[in-house]
mmCIF file of N, CA and C in Angstrom:
data_model
loop_
_atom_site.group_PDB
_atom_site.id
_atom_site.type_symbol
_atom_site.label_atom_id
_atom_site.label_comp_id
_atom_site.label_asym_id
_atom_site.label_seq_id
_atom_site.Cartn_x
_atom_site.Cartn_y
_atom_site.Cartn_z
ATOM 1 N N MET A 1 85.297 -78.782 -21.465
ATOM 2 C CA MET A 1 84.218 -79.194 -22.327
ATOM 3 C C MET A 1 82.993 -78.346 -22.057
ATOM 4 N N GLY A 2 82.057 -78.410 -22.920
ATOM 5 C CA GLY A 2 80.847 -77.615 -22.781
ATOM 6 C C GLY A 2 79.947 -78.087 -21.660
ATOM 7 N N SER A 3 79.118 -77.206 -21.187
ATOM 8 C CA SER A 3 78.099 -77.547 -20.177
ATOM 9 C C SER A 3 77.008 -76.491 -20.247
ATOM 10 N N ALA A 4 76.425 -76.355 -21.417
ATOM 11 C CA ALA A 4 75.464 -75.286 -21.664
ATOM 12 C C ALA A 4 74.276 -75.335 -20.719
ATOM 13 N N CYS A 5 73.867 -76.512 -20.284
ATOM 14 C CA CYS A 5 72.678 -76.624 -19.436
ATOM 15 C C CYS A 5 73.006 -76.526 -17.949
ATOM 16 N N GLY A 6 74.286 -76.421 -17.605
ATOM 17 C CA GLY A 6 74.659 -76.337 -16.198
ATOM 18 C C GLY A 6 74.648 -77.679 -15.489
ATOM 19 N N GLY A 7 74.712 -78.768 -16.243
ATOM 20 C CA GLY A 7 74.796 -80.093 -15.649
ATOM 21 C C GLY A 7 73.480 -80.706 -15.227
ATOM 22 N N VAL A 8 72.378 -80.272 -15.825
ATOM 23 C CA VAL A 8 71.069 -80.795 -15.422
ATOM 24 C C VAL A 8 70.482 -81.775 -16.456
ATOM 25 N N CYS A 9 71.315 -82.294 -17.331
ATOM 26 C CA CYS A 9 70.896 -83.303 -18.310
ATOM 27 C C CYS A 9 69.848 -82.757 -19.273
ATOM 28 N N ALA A 10 70.131 -81.571 -19.824
ATOM 29 C CA ALA A 10 69.198 -80.963 -20.767
ATOM 30 C C ALA A 10 69.840 -80.696 -22.133
ATOM 31 N N CYS A 11 71.107 -81.073 -22.310
ATOM 32 C CA CYS A 11 71.783 -80.893 -23.591
ATOM 33 C C CYS A 11 72.849 -81.979 -23.718
ATOM 34 N N SER A 12 73.602 -81.949 -24.789
ATOM 35 C CA SER A 12 74.659 -82.955 -24.957
ATOM 36 C C SER A 12 76.033 -82.325 -25.124
ATOM 37 N N THR A 13 76.214 -81.133 -24.567
ATOM 38 C CA THR A 13 77.496 -80.444 -24.735
ATOM 39 C C THR A 13 78.615 -81.041 -23.889
ATOM 40 N N CYS A 14 78.311 -81.989 -23.019
ATOM 41 C CA CYS A 14 79.341 -82.667 -22.224
ATOM 42 C C CYS A 14 79.492 -84.120 -22.660
ATOM 43 N N HIS A 15 79.088 -84.427 -23.892
ATOM 44 C CA HIS A 15 79.165 -85.777 -24.445
ATOM 45 C C HIS A 15 80.622 -86.230 -24.512
ATOM 46 N N VAL A 16 80.902 -87.394 -23.920
ATOM 47 C CA VAL A 16 82.248 -87.983 -23.935
ATOM 48 C C VAL A 16 82.154 -89.457 -24.302
ATOM 49 N N TYR A 17 83.295 -90.022 -24.691
ATOM 50 C CA TYR A 17 83.419 -91.462 -24.899
ATOM 51 C C TYR A 17 84.244 -92.006 -23.739
ATOM 52 N N VAL A 18 83.736 -93.009 -23.056
ATOM 53 C CA VAL A 18 84.460 -93.639 -21.951
ATOM 54 C C VAL A 18 85.331 -94.737 -22.550
ATOM 55 N N ARG A 19 86.639 -94.538 -22.520
ATOM 56 C CA ARG A 19 87.593 -95.489 -23.102
ATOM 57 C C ARG A 19 87.855 -96.654 -22.157
ATOM 58 N N THR A 20 88.080 -96.357 -20.887
ATOM 59 C CA THR A 20 88.303 -97.396 -19.872
ATOM 60 C C THR A 20 87.630 -96.966 -18.582
ATOM 61 N N GLY A 21 87.228 -97.953 -17.794
ATOM 62 C CA GLY A 21 86.667 -97.681 -16.485
ATOM 63 C C GLY A 21 85.170 -97.460 -16.450
ATOM 64 N N ALA A 22 84.452 -97.831 -17.485
ATOM 65 C CA ALA A 22 83.000 -97.616 -17.513
ATOM 66 C C ALA A 22 82.308 -98.294 -16.332
ATOM 67 N N SER A 23 82.848 -99.412 -15.883
ATOM 68 C CA SER A 23 82.230 -100.134 -14.763
ATOM 69 C C SER A 23 82.366 -99.384 -13.446
ATOM 70 N N LEU A 24 83.185 -98.363 -13.410
ATOM 71 C CA LEU A 24 83.377 -97.560 -12.199
ATOM 72 C C LEU A 24 82.361 -96.425 -12.101
ATOM 73 N N LEU A 25 81.586 -96.249 -13.155
ATOM 74 C CA LEU A 25 80.635 -95.140 -13.235
ATOM 75 C C LEU A 25 79.220 -95.590 -12.892
ATOM 76 N N SER A 26 78.398 -94.623 -12.567
ATOM 77 C CA SER A 26 76.980 -94.884 -12.313
ATOM 78 C C SER A 26 76.316 -95.441 -13.559
ATOM 79 N N GLU A 27 75.209 -96.127 -13.355
ATOM 80 C CA GLU A 27 74.416 -96.632 -14.475
ATOM 81 C C GLU A 27 73.785 -95.454 -15.220
ATOM 82 N N MET A 28 73.582 -95.628 -16.515
ATOM 83 C CA MET A 28 72.936 -94.589 -17.300
ATOM 84 C C MET A 28 71.435 -94.578 -16.995
ATOM 85 N N GLU A 29 70.925 -93.400 -16.690
ATOM 86 C CA GLU A 29 69.495 -93.226 -16.429
ATOM 87 C C GLU A 29 68.767 -92.952 -17.751
ATOM 88 N N ASP A 30 67.458 -93.089 -17.746
ATOM 89 C CA ASP A 30 66.662 -92.856 -18.955
ATOM 90 C C ASP A 30 66.829 -91.446 -19.515
ATOM 91 N N ASP A 31 66.899 -90.434 -18.628
ATOM 92 C CA ASP A 31 67.051 -89.045 -19.088
ATOM 93 C C ASP A 31 68.343 -88.865 -19.881
ATOM 94 N N GLU A 32 69.430 -89.450 -19.383
ATOM 95 C CA GLU A 32 70.711 -89.350 -20.081
ATOM 96 C C GLU A 32 70.623 -90.034 -21.447
ATOM 97 N N ASN A 33 70.036 -91.202 -21.479
ATOM 98 C CA ASN A 33 69.885 -91.930 -22.729
ATOM 99 C C ASN A 33 69.056 -91.135 -23.736
ATOM 100 N N ASP A 34 68.004 -90.479 -23.264
ATOM 101 C CA ASP A 34 67.161 -89.649 -24.143
ATOM 102 C C ASP A 34 67.950 -88.494 -24.740
ATOM 103 N N ILE A 35 68.781 -87.840 -23.935
ATOM 104 C CA ILE A 35 69.588 -86.723 -24.437
ATOM 105 C C ILE A 35 70.632 -87.227 -25.421
ATOM 106 N N LEU A 36 71.242 -88.371 -25.144
ATOM 107 C CA LEU A 36 72.233 -88.916 -26.076
ATOM 108 C C LEU A 36 71.615 -89.248 -27.434
ATOM 109 N N ASP A 37 70.331 -89.545 -27.453
ATOM 110 C CA ASP A 37 69.650 -89.782 -28.734
ATOM 111 C C ASP A 37 69.720 -88.561 -29.642
ATOM 112 N N LYS A 38 69.928 -87.394 -29.072
ATOM 113 C CA LYS A 38 69.989 -86.145 -29.840
ATOM 114 C C LYS A 38 71.429 -85.704 -30.134
ATOM 115 N N ALA A 39 72.408 -86.428 -29.597
ATOM 116 C CA ALA A 39 73.816 -86.067 -29.759
ATOM 117 C C ALA A 39 74.354 -86.559 -31.099
ATOM 118 N N PHE A 40 75.532 -86.061 -31.466
ATOM 119 C CA PHE A 40 76.196 -86.463 -32.696
ATOM 120 C C PHE A 40 77.192 -87.586 -32.415
ATOM 121 N N ASP A 41 77.333 -88.495 -33.365
ATOM 122 C CA ASP A 41 78.316 -89.583 -33.322
ATOM 123 C C ASP A 41 78.264 -90.359 -31.994
ATOM 124 N N VAL A 42 77.072 -90.787 -31.620
ATOM 125 C CA VAL A 42 76.888 -91.563 -30.395
ATOM 126 C C VAL A 42 77.419 -92.973 -30.619
ATOM 127 N N ARG A 43 78.153 -93.460 -29.631
ATOM 128 C CA ARG A 43 78.748 -94.794 -29.682
ATOM 129 C C ARG A 43 78.338 -95.568 -28.429
ATOM 130 N N ALA A 44 78.670 -96.849 -28.407
ATOM 131 C CA ALA A 44 78.338 -97.677 -27.244
ATOM 132 C C ALA A 44 78.993 -97.134 -25.976
ATOM 133 N N SER A 45 80.112 -96.440 -26.103
ATOM 134 C CA SER A 45 80.836 -95.907 -24.948
ATOM 135 C C SER A 45 80.440 -94.480 -24.591
ATOM 136 N N SER A 46 79.431 -93.933 -25.258
ATOM 137 C CA SER A 46 79.016 -92.546 -25.018
ATOM 138 C C SER A 46 78.373 -92.382 -23.643
ATOM 139 N N ARG A 47 78.724 -91.269 -23.004
ATOM 140 C CA ARG A 47 78.081 -90.852 -21.753
ATOM 141 C C ARG A 47 78.043 -89.331 -21.741
ATOM 142 N N LEU A 48 77.176 -88.785 -20.897
ATOM 143 C CA LEU A 48 77.191 -87.351 -20.632
ATOM 144 C C LEU A 48 78.053 -87.155 -19.392
ATOM 145 N N GLY A 49 79.069 -86.320 -19.531
ATOM 146 C CA GLY A 49 79.986 -86.098 -18.417
ATOM 147 C C GLY A 49 79.296 -85.611 -17.158
ATOM 148 N N CYS A 50 78.221 -84.858 -17.307
ATOM 149 C CA CYS A 50 77.524 -84.322 -16.129
ATOM 150 C C CYS A 50 76.685 -85.374 -15.418
ATOM 151 N N GLN A 51 76.451 -86.511 -16.055
ATOM 152 C CA GLN A 51 75.593 -87.541 -15.470
ATOM 153 C C GLN A 51 76.354 -88.793 -15.045
ATOM 154 N N ALA A 52 77.518 -89.031 -15.612
ATOM 155 C CA ALA A 52 78.318 -90.219 -15.315
ATOM 156 C C ALA A 52 79.087 -89.988 -14.020
ATOM 157 N N ARG A 53 78.513 -90.397 -12.919
ATOM 158 C CA ARG A 53 79.126 -90.207 -11.598
ATOM 159 C C ARG A 53 80.113 -91.325 -11.293
ATOM 160 N N ILE A 54 81.274 -90.956 -10.758
ATOM 161 C CA ILE A 54 82.270 -91.949 -10.341
ATOM 162 C C ILE A 54 81.778 -92.566 -9.036
ATOM 163 N N GLU A 55 81.602 -93.892 -9.047
ATOM 164 C CA GLU A 55 81.067 -94.583 -7.876
ATOM 165 C C GLU A 55 82.074 -95.485 -7.192
ATOM 166 N N ARG A 56 83.146 -95.870 -7.890
ATOM 167 C CA ARG A 56 84.158 -96.747 -7.323
ATOM 168 C C ARG A 56 85.543 -96.237 -7.706
ATOM 169 N N PRO A 57 86.535 -96.505 -6.868
ATOM 170 C CA PRO A 57 87.895 -96.065 -7.191
ATOM 171 C C PRO A 57 88.470 -96.865 -8.364
ATOM 172 N N GLY A 58 89.342 -96.229 -9.088
ATOM 173 C CA GLY A 58 90.001 -96.869 -10.214
ATOM 174 C C GLY A 58 90.305 -95.854 -11.293
ATOM 175 N N GLU A 59 90.858 -96.339 -12.365
ATOM 176 C CA GLU A 59 91.260 -95.462 -13.461
ATOM 177 C C GLU A 59 90.165 -95.383 -14.517
ATOM 178 N N ILE A 60 89.843 -94.172 -14.897
ATOM 179 C CA ILE A 60 88.844 -93.906 -15.930
ATOM 180 C C ILE A 60 89.496 -93.033 -16.990
ATOM 181 N N GLU A 61 89.336 -93.422 -18.234
ATOM 182 C CA GLU A 61 89.871 -92.629 -19.339
ATOM 183 C C GLU A 61 88.717 -92.283 -20.272
ATOM 184 N N ILE A 62 88.614 -91.006 -20.596
ATOM 185 C CA ILE A 62 87.561 -90.549 -21.505
ATOM 186 C C ILE A 62 88.175 -89.797 -22.672
ATOM 187 N N GLU A 63 87.407 -89.703 -23.731
ATOM 188 C CA GLU A 63 87.763 -88.865 -24.880
ATOM 189 C C GLU A 63 86.648 -87.840 -25.023
ATOM 190 N N ILE A 64 87.015 -86.586 -25.076
ATOM 191 C CA ILE A 64 86.029 -85.529 -25.269
ATOM 192 C C ILE A 64 85.653 -85.509 -26.744
ATOM 193 N N THR A 65 84.369 -85.503 -27.024
ATOM 194 C CA THR A 65 83.903 -85.555 -28.412
ATOM 195 C C THR A 65 84.109 -84.224 -29.128
ATOM 196 N N ARG A 66 84.120 -84.281 -30.429
ATOM 197 C CA ARG A 66 84.211 -83.064 -31.245
ATOM 198 C C ARG A 66 83.050 -82.133 -30.904
ATOM 199 N N GLU A 67 81.874 -82.700 -30.700
ATOM 200 C CA GLU A 67 80.681 -81.932 -30.328
ATOM 201 C C GLU A 67 80.930 -81.120 -29.052
ATOM 202 N N SER A 68 81.562 -81.740 -28.067
ATOM 203 C CA SER A 68 81.827 -81.048 -26.806
ATOM 204 C C SER A 68 82.879 -79.965 -26.971
ATOM 205 N N TYR A 69 83.939 -80.265 -27.737
ATOM 206 C CA TYR A 69 84.951 -79.236 -28.008
ATOM 207 C C TYR A 69 84.323 -78.033 -28.702
ATOM 208 N N ASP A 70 83.533 -78.295 -29.724
ATOM 209 C CA ASP A 70 82.896 -77.200 -30.460
ATOM 210 C C ASP A 70 81.986 -76.378 -29.561
ATOM 211 N N ALA A 71 81.213 -77.039 -28.716
ATOM 212 C CA ALA A 71 80.318 -76.319 -27.797
ATOM 213 C C ALA A 71 81.123 -75.442 -26.855
ATOM 214 N N TYR A 72 82.221 -75.978 -26.326
ATOM 215 C CA TYR A 72 83.051 -75.196 -25.404
ATOM 216 C C TYR A 72 83.615 -73.954 -26.101
ATOM 217 N N TYR A 73 84.203 -74.131 -27.266
ATOM 218 C CA TYR A 73 84.808 -72.995 -27.954
ATOM 219 C C TYR A 73 83.769 -71.997 -28.448
ATOM 220 N N ASN A 74 82.568 -72.455 -28.766
ATOM 221 C CA ASN A 74 81.501 -71.527 -29.149
ATOM 222 C C ASN A 74 81.031 -70.701 -27.956
ATOM 223 N N GLU A 75 81.076 -71.278 -26.769
ATOM 224 C CA GLU A 75 80.662 -70.565 -25.554
ATOM 225 C C GLU A 75 81.778 -69.707 -24.974
ATOM 226 N N HIS A 76 83.032 -69.964 -25.365
ATOM 227 C CA HIS A 76 84.202 -69.254 -24.833
ATOM 228 C C HIS A 76 85.075 -68.756 -25.984
ATOM 229 N N PRO A 77 84.641 -67.726 -26.687
ATOM 230 C CA PRO A 77 85.386 -67.271 -27.879
ATOM 231 C C PRO A 77 86.817 -66.843 -27.571
ATOM 232 N N ASP A 78 87.098 -66.385 -26.360
ATOM 233 C CA ASP A 78 88.472 -66.021 -26.011
ATOM 234 C C ASP A 78 89.392 -67.235 -26.043
ATOM 235 N N GLU A 79 88.883 -68.377 -25.627
ATOM 236 C CA GLU A 79 89.655 -69.618 -25.661
ATOM 237 C C GLU A 79 89.871 -70.077 -27.100
ATOM 238 N N ARG A 80 88.850 -69.880 -27.943
ATOM 239 C CA ARG A 80 88.963 -70.276 -29.347
ATOM 240 C C ARG A 80 90.122 -69.533 -30.008
ATOM 241 N N ALA A 81 90.316 -68.275 -29.666
ATOM 242 C CA ALA A 81 91.385 -67.469 -30.259
ATOM 243 C C ALA A 81 92.758 -68.002 -29.867
ATOM 244 N N LYS A 82 92.870 -68.684 -28.732
ATOM 245 C CA LYS A 82 94.150 -69.228 -28.269
ATOM 246 C C LYS A 82 94.544 -70.518 -28.969
ATOM 247 N N ARG A 83 93.570 -71.156 -29.639
ATOM 248 C CA ARG A 83 93.844 -72.465 -30.284
ATOM 249 C C ARG A 83 94.901 -72.369 -31.306
#
């Protein structure tokens, strides 16, 4: 997935949907919430992958958003050609 900002909570290229295990992750901070306000197709399960820290053991399932896929392939054109 994308990580244009290098994981410092300055973009939404690592936007994911947490399908299961949200309670195992860190609480959402205000900065993350502010960035998600600028993301596409934000849902109740939305998190930024760079900010959602795993705090407890267990199973976590995420879905990578279309926004994140597009950001990754735009930043890695060689990978886009392999699709």
